[in-house]
XYZ file of C-alpha atoms in Angstrom:
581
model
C 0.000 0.000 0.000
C 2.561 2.590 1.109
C 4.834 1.696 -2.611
C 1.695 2.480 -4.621
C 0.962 5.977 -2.243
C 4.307 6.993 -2.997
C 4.004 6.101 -6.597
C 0.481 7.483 -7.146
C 2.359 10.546 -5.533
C 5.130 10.591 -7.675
C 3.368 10.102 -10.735
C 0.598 13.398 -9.603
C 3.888 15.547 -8.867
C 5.676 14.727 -11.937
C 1.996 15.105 -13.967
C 1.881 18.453 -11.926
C 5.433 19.471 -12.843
C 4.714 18.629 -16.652
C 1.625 21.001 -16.703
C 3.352 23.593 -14.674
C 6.073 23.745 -17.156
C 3.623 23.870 -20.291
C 1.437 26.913 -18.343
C 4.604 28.073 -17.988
C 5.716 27.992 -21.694
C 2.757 29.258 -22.996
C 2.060 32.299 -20.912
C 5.504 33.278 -21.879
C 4.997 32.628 -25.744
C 1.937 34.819 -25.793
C 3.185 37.546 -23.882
C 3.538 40.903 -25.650
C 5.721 43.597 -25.408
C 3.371 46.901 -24.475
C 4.120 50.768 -25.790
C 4.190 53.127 -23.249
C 2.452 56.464 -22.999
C 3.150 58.842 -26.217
C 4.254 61.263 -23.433
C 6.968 59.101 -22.351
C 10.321 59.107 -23.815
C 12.392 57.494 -21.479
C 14.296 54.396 -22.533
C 16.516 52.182 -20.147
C 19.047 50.118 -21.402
C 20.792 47.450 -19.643
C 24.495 48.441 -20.668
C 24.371 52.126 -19.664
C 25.546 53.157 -23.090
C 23.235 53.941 -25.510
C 23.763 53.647 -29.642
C 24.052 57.808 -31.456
C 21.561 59.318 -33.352
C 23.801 59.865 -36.623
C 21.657 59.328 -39.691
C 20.127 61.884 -41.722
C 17.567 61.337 -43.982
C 20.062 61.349 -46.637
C 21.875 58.699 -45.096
C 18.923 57.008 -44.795
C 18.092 56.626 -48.278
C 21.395 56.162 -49.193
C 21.607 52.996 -46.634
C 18.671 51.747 -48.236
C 19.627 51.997 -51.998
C 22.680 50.643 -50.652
C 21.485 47.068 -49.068
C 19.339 46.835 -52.136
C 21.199 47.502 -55.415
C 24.278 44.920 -55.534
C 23.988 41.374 -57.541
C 20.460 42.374 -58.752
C 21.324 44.942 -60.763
C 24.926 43.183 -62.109
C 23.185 39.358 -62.429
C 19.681 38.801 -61.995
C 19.048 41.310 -64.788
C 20.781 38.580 -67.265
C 19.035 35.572 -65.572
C 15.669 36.640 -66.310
C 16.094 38.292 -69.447
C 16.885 34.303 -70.650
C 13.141 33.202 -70.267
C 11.085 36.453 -70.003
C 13.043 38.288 -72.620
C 12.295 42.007 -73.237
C 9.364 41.711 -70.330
C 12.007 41.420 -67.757
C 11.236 45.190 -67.480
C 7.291 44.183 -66.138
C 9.097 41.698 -64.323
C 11.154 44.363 -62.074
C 7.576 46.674 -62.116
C 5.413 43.710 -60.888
C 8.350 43.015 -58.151
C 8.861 46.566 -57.793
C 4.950 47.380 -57.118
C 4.683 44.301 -54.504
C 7.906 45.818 -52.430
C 6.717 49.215 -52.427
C 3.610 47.847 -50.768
C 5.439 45.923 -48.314
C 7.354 48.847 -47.737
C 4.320 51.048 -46.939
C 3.645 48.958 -44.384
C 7.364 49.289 -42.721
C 7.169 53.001 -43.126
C 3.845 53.423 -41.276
C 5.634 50.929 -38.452
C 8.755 52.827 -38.247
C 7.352 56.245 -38.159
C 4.854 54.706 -34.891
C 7.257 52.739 -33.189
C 9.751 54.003 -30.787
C 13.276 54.684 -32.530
C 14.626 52.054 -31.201
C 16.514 48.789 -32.972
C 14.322 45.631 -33.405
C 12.407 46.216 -36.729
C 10.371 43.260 -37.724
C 11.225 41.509 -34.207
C 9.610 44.766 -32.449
C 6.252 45.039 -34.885
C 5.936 41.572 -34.147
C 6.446 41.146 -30.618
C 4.456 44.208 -29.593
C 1.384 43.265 -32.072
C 1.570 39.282 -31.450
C 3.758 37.833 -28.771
C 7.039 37.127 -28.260
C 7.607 33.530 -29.624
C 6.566 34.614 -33.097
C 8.557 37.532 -32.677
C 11.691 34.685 -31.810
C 10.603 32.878 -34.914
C 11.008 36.115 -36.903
C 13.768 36.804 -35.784
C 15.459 33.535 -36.620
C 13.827 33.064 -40.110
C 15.574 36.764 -40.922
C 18.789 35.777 -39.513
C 19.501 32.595 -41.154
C 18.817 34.432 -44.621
C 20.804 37.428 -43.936
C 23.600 34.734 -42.480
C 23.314 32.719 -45.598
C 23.314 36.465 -48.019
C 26.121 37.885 -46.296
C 28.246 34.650 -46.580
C 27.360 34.647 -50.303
C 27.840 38.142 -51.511
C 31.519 37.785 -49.848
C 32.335 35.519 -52.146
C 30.418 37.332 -55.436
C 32.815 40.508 -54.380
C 35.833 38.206 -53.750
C 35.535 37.347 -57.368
C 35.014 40.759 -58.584
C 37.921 42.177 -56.713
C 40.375 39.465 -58.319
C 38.699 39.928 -61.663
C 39.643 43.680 -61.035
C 43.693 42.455 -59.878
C 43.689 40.509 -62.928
C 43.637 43.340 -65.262
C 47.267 43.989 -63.956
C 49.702 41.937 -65.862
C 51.461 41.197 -62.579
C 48.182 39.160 -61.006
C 46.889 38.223 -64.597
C 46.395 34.320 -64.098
C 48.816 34.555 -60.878
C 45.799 34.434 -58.230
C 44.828 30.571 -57.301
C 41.395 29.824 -56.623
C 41.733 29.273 -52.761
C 42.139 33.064 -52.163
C 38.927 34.563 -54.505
C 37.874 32.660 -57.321
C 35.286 29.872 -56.483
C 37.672 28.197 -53.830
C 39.581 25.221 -53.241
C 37.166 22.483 -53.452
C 37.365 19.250 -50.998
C 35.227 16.645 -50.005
C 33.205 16.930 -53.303
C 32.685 19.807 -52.943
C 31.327 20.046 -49.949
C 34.380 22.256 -48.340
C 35.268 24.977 -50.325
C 38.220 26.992 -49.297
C 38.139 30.827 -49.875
C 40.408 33.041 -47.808
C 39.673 36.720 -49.629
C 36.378 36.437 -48.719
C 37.018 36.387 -44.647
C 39.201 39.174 -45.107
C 36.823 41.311 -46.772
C 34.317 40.495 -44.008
C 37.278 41.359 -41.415
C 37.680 44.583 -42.991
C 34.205 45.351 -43.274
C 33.026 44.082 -39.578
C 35.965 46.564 -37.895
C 34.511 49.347 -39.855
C 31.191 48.853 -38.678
C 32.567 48.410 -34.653
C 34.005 51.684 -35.070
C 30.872 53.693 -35.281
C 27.825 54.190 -37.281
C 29.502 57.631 -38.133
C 31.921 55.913 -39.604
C 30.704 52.838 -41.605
C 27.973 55.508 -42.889
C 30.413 58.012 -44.659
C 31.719 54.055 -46.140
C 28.476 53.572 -47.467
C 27.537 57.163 -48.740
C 30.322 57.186 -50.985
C 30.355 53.473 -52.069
C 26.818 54.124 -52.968
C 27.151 57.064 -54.540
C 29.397 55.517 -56.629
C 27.876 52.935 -57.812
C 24.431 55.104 -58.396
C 26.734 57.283 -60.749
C 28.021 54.186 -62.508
C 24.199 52.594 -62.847
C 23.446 56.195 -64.290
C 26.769 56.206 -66.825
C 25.914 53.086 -67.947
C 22.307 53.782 -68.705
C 23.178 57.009 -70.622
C 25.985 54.942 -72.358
C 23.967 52.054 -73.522
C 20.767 54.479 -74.406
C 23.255 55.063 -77.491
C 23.452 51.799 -78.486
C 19.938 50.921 -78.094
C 18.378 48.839 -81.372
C 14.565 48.831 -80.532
C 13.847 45.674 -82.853
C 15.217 43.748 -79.579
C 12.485 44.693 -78.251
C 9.894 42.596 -80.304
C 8.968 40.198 -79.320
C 8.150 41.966 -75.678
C 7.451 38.699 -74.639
C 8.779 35.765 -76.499
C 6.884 33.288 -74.268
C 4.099 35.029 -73.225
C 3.253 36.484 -69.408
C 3.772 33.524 -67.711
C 7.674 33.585 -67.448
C 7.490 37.289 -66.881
C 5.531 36.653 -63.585
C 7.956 33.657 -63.005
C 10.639 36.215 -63.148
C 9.221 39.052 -60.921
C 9.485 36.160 -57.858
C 12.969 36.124 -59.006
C 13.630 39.686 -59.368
C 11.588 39.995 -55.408
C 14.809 39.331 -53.736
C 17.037 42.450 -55.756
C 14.420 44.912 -53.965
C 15.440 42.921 -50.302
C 17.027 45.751 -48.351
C 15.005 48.787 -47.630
C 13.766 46.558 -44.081
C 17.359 47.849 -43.539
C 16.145 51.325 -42.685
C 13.692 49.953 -39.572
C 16.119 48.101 -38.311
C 18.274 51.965 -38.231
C 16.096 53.375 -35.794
C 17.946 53.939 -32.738
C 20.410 55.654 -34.732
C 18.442 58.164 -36.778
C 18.518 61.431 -36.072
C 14.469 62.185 -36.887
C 13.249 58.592 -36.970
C 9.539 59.613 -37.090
C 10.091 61.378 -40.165
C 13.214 60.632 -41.797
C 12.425 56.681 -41.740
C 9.200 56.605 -43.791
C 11.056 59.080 -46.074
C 14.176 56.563 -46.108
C 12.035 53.297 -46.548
C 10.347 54.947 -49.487
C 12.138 56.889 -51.116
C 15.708 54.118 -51.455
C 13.241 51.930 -52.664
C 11.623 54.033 -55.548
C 15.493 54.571 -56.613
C 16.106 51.291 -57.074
C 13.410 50.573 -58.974
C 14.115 53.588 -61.672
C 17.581 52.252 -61.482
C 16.212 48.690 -62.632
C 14.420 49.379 -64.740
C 16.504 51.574 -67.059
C 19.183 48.977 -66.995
C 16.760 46.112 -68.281
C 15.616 48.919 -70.842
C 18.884 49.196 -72.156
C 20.525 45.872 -71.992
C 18.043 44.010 -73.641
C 17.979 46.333 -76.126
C 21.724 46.384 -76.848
C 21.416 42.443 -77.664
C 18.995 40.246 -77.929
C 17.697 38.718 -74.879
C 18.989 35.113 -75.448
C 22.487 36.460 -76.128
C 22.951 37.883 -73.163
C 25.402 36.324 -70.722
C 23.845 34.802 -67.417
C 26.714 35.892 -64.785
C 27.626 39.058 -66.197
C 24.985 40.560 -68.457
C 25.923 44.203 -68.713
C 29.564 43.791 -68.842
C 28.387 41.041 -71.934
C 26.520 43.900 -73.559
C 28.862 46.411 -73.627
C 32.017 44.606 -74.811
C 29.865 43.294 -77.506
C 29.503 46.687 -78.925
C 33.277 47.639 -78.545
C 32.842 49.677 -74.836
C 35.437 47.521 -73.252
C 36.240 50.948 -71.442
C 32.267 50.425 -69.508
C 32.854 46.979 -69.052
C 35.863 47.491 -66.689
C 33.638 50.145 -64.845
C 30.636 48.066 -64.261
C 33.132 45.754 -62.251
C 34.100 48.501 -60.150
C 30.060 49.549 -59.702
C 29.800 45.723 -58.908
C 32.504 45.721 -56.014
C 30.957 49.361 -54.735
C 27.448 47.341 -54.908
C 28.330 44.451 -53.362
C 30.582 46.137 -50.879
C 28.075 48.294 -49.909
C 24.798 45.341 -49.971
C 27.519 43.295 -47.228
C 27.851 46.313 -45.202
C 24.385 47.261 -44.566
C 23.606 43.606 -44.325
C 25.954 43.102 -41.361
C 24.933 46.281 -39.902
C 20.996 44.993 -39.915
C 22.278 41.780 -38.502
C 23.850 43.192 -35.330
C 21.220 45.615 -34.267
C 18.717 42.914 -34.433
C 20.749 40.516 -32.072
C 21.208 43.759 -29.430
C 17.213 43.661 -29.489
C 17.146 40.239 -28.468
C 20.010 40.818 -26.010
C 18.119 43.679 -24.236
C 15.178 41.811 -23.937
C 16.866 38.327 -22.764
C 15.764 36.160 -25.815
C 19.461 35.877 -26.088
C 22.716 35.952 -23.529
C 23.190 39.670 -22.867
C 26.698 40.097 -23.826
C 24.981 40.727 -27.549
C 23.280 43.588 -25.890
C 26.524 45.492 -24.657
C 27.333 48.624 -26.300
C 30.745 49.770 -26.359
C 30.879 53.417 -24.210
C 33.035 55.048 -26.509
C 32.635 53.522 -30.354
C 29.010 53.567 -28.970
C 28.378 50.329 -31.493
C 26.966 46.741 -30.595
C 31.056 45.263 -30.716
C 29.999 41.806 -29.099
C 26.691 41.491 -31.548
C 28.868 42.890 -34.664
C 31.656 40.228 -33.833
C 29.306 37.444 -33.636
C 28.249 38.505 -37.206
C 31.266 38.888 -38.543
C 32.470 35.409 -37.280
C 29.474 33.399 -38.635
C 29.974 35.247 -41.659
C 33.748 34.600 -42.507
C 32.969 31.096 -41.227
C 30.483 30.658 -43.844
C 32.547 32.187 -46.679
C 35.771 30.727 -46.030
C 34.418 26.888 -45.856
C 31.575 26.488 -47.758
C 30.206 26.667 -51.494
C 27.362 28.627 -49.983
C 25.775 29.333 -53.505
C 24.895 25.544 -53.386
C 22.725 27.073 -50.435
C 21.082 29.981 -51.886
C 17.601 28.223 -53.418
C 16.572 28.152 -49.209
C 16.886 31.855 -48.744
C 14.046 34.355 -49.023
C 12.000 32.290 -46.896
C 12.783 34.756 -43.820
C 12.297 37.847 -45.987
C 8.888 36.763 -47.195
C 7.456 35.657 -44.012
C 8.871 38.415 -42.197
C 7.359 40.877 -44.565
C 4.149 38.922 -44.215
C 4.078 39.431 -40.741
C 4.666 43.012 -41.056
C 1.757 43.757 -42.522
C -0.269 41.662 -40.741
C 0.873 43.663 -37.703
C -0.501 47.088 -39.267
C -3.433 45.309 -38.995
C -3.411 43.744 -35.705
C -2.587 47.071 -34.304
C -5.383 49.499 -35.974
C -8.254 46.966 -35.600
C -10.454 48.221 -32.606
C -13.928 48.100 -31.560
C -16.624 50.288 -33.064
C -18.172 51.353 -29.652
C -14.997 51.848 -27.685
C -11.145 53.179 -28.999
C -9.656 49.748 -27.635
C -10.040 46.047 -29.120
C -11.844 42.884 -27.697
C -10.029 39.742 -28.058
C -13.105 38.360 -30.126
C -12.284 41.359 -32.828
C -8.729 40.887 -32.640
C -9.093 37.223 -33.005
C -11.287 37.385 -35.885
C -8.702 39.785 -37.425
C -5.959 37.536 -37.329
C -8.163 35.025 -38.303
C -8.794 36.219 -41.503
C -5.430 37.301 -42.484
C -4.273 33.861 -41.868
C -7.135 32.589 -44.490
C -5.802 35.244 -46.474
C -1.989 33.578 -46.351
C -3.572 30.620 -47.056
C -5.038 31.685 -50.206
C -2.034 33.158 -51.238
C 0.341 29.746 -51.031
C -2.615 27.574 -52.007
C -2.858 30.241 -55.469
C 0.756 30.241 -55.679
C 0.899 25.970 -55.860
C -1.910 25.582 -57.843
C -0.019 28.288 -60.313
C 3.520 26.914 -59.979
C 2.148 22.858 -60.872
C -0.359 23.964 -63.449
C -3.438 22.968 -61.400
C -6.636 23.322 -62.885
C -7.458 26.859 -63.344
C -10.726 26.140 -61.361
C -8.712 25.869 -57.983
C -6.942 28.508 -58.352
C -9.752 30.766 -59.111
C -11.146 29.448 -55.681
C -7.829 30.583 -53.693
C -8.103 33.721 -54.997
C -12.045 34.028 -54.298
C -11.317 32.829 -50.291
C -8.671 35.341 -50.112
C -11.062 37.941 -51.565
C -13.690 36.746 -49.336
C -11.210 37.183 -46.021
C -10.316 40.631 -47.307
C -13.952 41.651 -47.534
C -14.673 40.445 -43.531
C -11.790 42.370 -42.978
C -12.916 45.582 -44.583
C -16.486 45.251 -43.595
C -16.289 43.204 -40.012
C -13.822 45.428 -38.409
C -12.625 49.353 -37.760
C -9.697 50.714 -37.424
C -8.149 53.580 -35.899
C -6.681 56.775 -37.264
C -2.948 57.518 -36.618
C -0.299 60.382 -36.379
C 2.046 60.838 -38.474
C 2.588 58.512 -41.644
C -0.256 55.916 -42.310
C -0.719 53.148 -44.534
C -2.909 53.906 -46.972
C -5.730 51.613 -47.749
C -5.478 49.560 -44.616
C -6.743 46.203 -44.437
C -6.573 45.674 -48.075
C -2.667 46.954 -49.497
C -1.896 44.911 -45.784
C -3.525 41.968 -47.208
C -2.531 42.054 -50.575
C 1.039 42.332 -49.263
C 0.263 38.738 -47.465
C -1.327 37.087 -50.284
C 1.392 37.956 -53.150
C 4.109 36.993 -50.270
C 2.680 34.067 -49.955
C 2.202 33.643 -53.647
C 5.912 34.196 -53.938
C 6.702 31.867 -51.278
C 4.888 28.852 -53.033
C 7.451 29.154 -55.965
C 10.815 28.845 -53.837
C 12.662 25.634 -53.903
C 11.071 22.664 -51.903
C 13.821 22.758 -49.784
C 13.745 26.187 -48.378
C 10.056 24.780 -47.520
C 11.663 22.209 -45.315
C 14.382 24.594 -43.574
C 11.546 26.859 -42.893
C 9.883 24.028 -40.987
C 12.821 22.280 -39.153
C 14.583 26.315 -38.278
C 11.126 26.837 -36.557
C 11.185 23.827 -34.727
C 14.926 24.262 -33.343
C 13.780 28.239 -32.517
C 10.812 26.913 -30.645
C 13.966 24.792 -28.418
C 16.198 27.432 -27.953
C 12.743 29.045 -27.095
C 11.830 26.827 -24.713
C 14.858 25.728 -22.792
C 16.302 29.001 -22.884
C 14.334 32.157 -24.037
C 11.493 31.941 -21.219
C 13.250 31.710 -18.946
C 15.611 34.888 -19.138
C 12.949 37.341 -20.511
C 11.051 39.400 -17.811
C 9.182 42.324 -19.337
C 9.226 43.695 -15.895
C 12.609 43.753 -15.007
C 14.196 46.677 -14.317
C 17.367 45.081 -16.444
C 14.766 45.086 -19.654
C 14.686 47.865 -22.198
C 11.315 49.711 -21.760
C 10.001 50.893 -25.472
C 7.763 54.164 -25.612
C 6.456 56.223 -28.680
C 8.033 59.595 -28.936
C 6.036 62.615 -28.206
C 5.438 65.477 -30.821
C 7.859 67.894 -29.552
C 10.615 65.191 -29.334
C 10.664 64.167 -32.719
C 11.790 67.814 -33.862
C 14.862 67.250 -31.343
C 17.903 65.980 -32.640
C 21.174 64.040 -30.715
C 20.475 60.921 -28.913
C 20.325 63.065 -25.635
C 16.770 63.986 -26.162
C 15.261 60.839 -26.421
C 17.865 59.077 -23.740
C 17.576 59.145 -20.203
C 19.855 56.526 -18.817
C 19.193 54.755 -15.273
């Protein structure tokens, strides 16, 4: 009798334990991070050094046009022209048209939120909870991880090509230092030492101050802009309009094909959020920065598919370097040697920004314990994330210097287009409220969410039924559910008015956002399916052995977001919206 008390006992406090721990788990998951009073500008940080409000709104856009316009503009241009011809032009609009949507929805985001770093990670943890904010957080990550890895080794090979027009390197550089690498293991380790040292040089430029790694990018980007523009103006010359027919070759469907390509050239203006804590007017320069970088780059784009498929034929046109192709065909050997210094100023410049985004994310998670708080330390005099830009650099160089990562790039953009997705699903989340009272119910807000996730639903299930040539019949019906969710979402719920920049057309340019994000996402590889699945679950472990356990909204330790107040905004030097513990 007394064996099976004790066991009956054991077995309730180990049943009690379990459910303790899964209470436990889930109150944590759903807990959200509140915004404080618009009066209140104080922020607390847990290092007692905060980051410097540098950034103009020049700088701004210029940071923007420079994450975005690198291998796009140089590559994918070529790539697409193959199978959409001429209509790679629509191709960048279509892509072009989607992003500026998506970028709407950042700009209303970033001109609301406090100016502090988090981007994506903030919107989501403040309008959801804080598990899918973790998940967002690593989806991004592994892409930019992944990007940064890979464009070190596109502007290793540029750089060398560059050497190698001096007889003295001319077919005296072996692949292990920039071209390709020294393959082993099939392949599998692939030895490249120039790219390491590029991110080496480029991660101690960014440690020593925004200040700093911002007058790098101004005039790497301004450089390459003014290259983009020669080149343009030099090819308009050479233009031979009977390229241009046929438009499209093989009619519209490779040209949509090709704008899911072309997406990913537009990834970068997110980069601008994510410089919040650093800007000097971030409720009006970042909407302005978001914008306006973005509406560069797509003149820029399309004026260079304009010209280069009009200087050859589309199916002449060389896949890996389609401009330089063009021009030496016509005798400009002269432009060919400059678009491979616009190349190394756009990749350069792409790399920079890209680490730059990477580290301020990881001192979000570091000041609000998702992560060890070393990544949250900012150094008191460079007054720059060191630990978190580091970390970076070493996963970076790691990446570059061992492994063919180019093998790996058909599994990135998954982060981008969910985390885009889930940026405009948290304009929505956050101006739904009741019609009777200026706060939401959780029935409304539930109902909300509910039918933006029918509305991602009806976007993938399009995008299959489009990418294996379903019947036309189901398609039509994806589309018609999605339409259907829209509608209860226009005519179910209100939504508030804000200051400042909004959004226009909120719930549907929110929604449409989701459904052609989610449309893009059902064309990716398969595979990028699967590391979106297993990434989640090993997030939801860290997550859950480590994550809930260190984060404690109330904690004194814990940075404390608040909206800036009218009067504030007009202030500039990170003195005015600082007041340190």
């Amino acid at each position: 009798m007394g064996g099976g008390q004790r066991r009956t006992t054991q077995n309730q406090t180990t049943s009690s334990a379990s459910s303790s721990c899964w209470s436990h788990f889930w109150s944590s998951a759903l807990r959200t991070k509140p915004l404080g009073s618009p009066l209140e500008v104080a922020v607390r940080t847990n290092s007692g050094d905060g980051l410097v409000r540098r950034l103009g709104m020049f700088d701004l856009i210029l940071l923007g046009v420079g994450a975005s316009i690198g291998a796009g503009i140089f590559v994918v241009t070529g790539t697409v022209a193959h199978d959409a011809g001429p209509g790679v032009t629509i191709s960048f609009i279509l892509a072009g048209v989607s992003c500026v949507l998506n970028a709407l929805c950042y700009a209303e985001l970033a001109s609301r939120f406090p100016a502090v770093v988090g981007g994506a990670y903030l919107y989501t943890y403040t309008a959801f909870n804080e598990l899918t904010a973790f998940l967002v957080f690593a989806q991004l990550m592994l892409d930019y991880h992944i990007g940064a890895a890979s464009i070190a080794r596109s502007l290793a090979s540029y750089v060398v090509t560059i050497l190698e027009l001096f007889p003295i390197f001319k077919e005296n550089i072996p692949d292990w230092i920039g071209h390709g690498g020294q393959k082993f293991l099939g392949g599998a380790i692939s030895i490249n030492v120039l790219a390491p040292v590029l991110l080496v040089l480029l991660t101690v430029i960014l440690c020593r101050g925004v200040g700093e790694s911002a007058a790098v990018n101004s005039f790497m980007t301004a450089t390459k802009v003014i290259i983009v523009i020669i080149v343009i103006f030099a090819g308009a010359f050479e233009v031979d309009t009977s390229n241009w027919t046929p438009f499209a070759p093989d009619g519209f469907k490779p040209i949509l094909t090709g704008a899911t390509v072309v997406f990913f050239a537009y990834v970068g203006f997110d980069a601008v959020a994510n410089s919040a804590e650093e800007s000097k007017r971030p409720q009006r320069d970042l909407p302005i920065g978001i914008i306006g970088s973005l509406l560069i780059c797509i003149t820029l784009y399309i004026g260079v598919c304009l010209v280069i498929t009009g200087m050859l034929p589309y199916y002449l046109l060389g896949e890996d370097a389609p401009l330089a192709n063009a021009f030496t065909s016509k005798g400009l050997k002269f432009v060919s040697i400059l678009i491979s210094v616009g190349a190394v100023a756009g990749l350069t410049t792409t790399l920079l920004v890209g680490l730059y985004v990477q580290s301020r994310l990881y001192l979000g998670l570091g000041r609000d314990g998702l992560l060890p708080s070393v990544f949250a330390r900012v150094h008191p005099r460079c007054h720059t994330p060191i630990h978190s830009q580091v970390w970076v650099g070493i996963v970076a160089a790691a990446l570059a210097g061992l492994f063919n990562v180019h093998i790996l790039s058909h599994i990135l953009s998954v982060g981008s287009l969910t985390g885009y997705s889930v940026v405009a699903a948290c304009v929505v989340a956050l101006r739904l409220k009741d019609k009777a009272s200026s706060q939401v119910s959780s029935s409304t807000w539930r109902e909300g969410v509910i039918c933006l996730l029918i509305v991602a639903c009806g976007g993938f299930s399009a995008g299959l039924c489009y990418r294996f040539s379903v019947s036309i019949v189901f398609l039509v019906v994806a589309v018609v559910v999605a339409i259907l969710a829209m509608g209860a979402l226009c005519f179910r719920q209100v939504y508030a008015d804000l200051p400042g920049f909004s959004c226009p057309g909120v719930p549907i340019v929110p929604a449409t956002c989701i459904f052609f994000n989610m449309f893009l996402f059902a064309q990716i590889h398969h595979e990028a399916w699967v590391r979106f699945v297993i990434l989640c679950i090993i997030t939801v472990g860290i997550y859950a052995f480590y994550g809930q356990y260190h984060v404690d909204p109330s904690s004194e330790e814990t940075i404390i977001y608040h909206r800036m107040s009218g009067e504030e905004r007009t202030l500039d030097g990170f003195e005015s919206t600082f007041l340190i513990d």
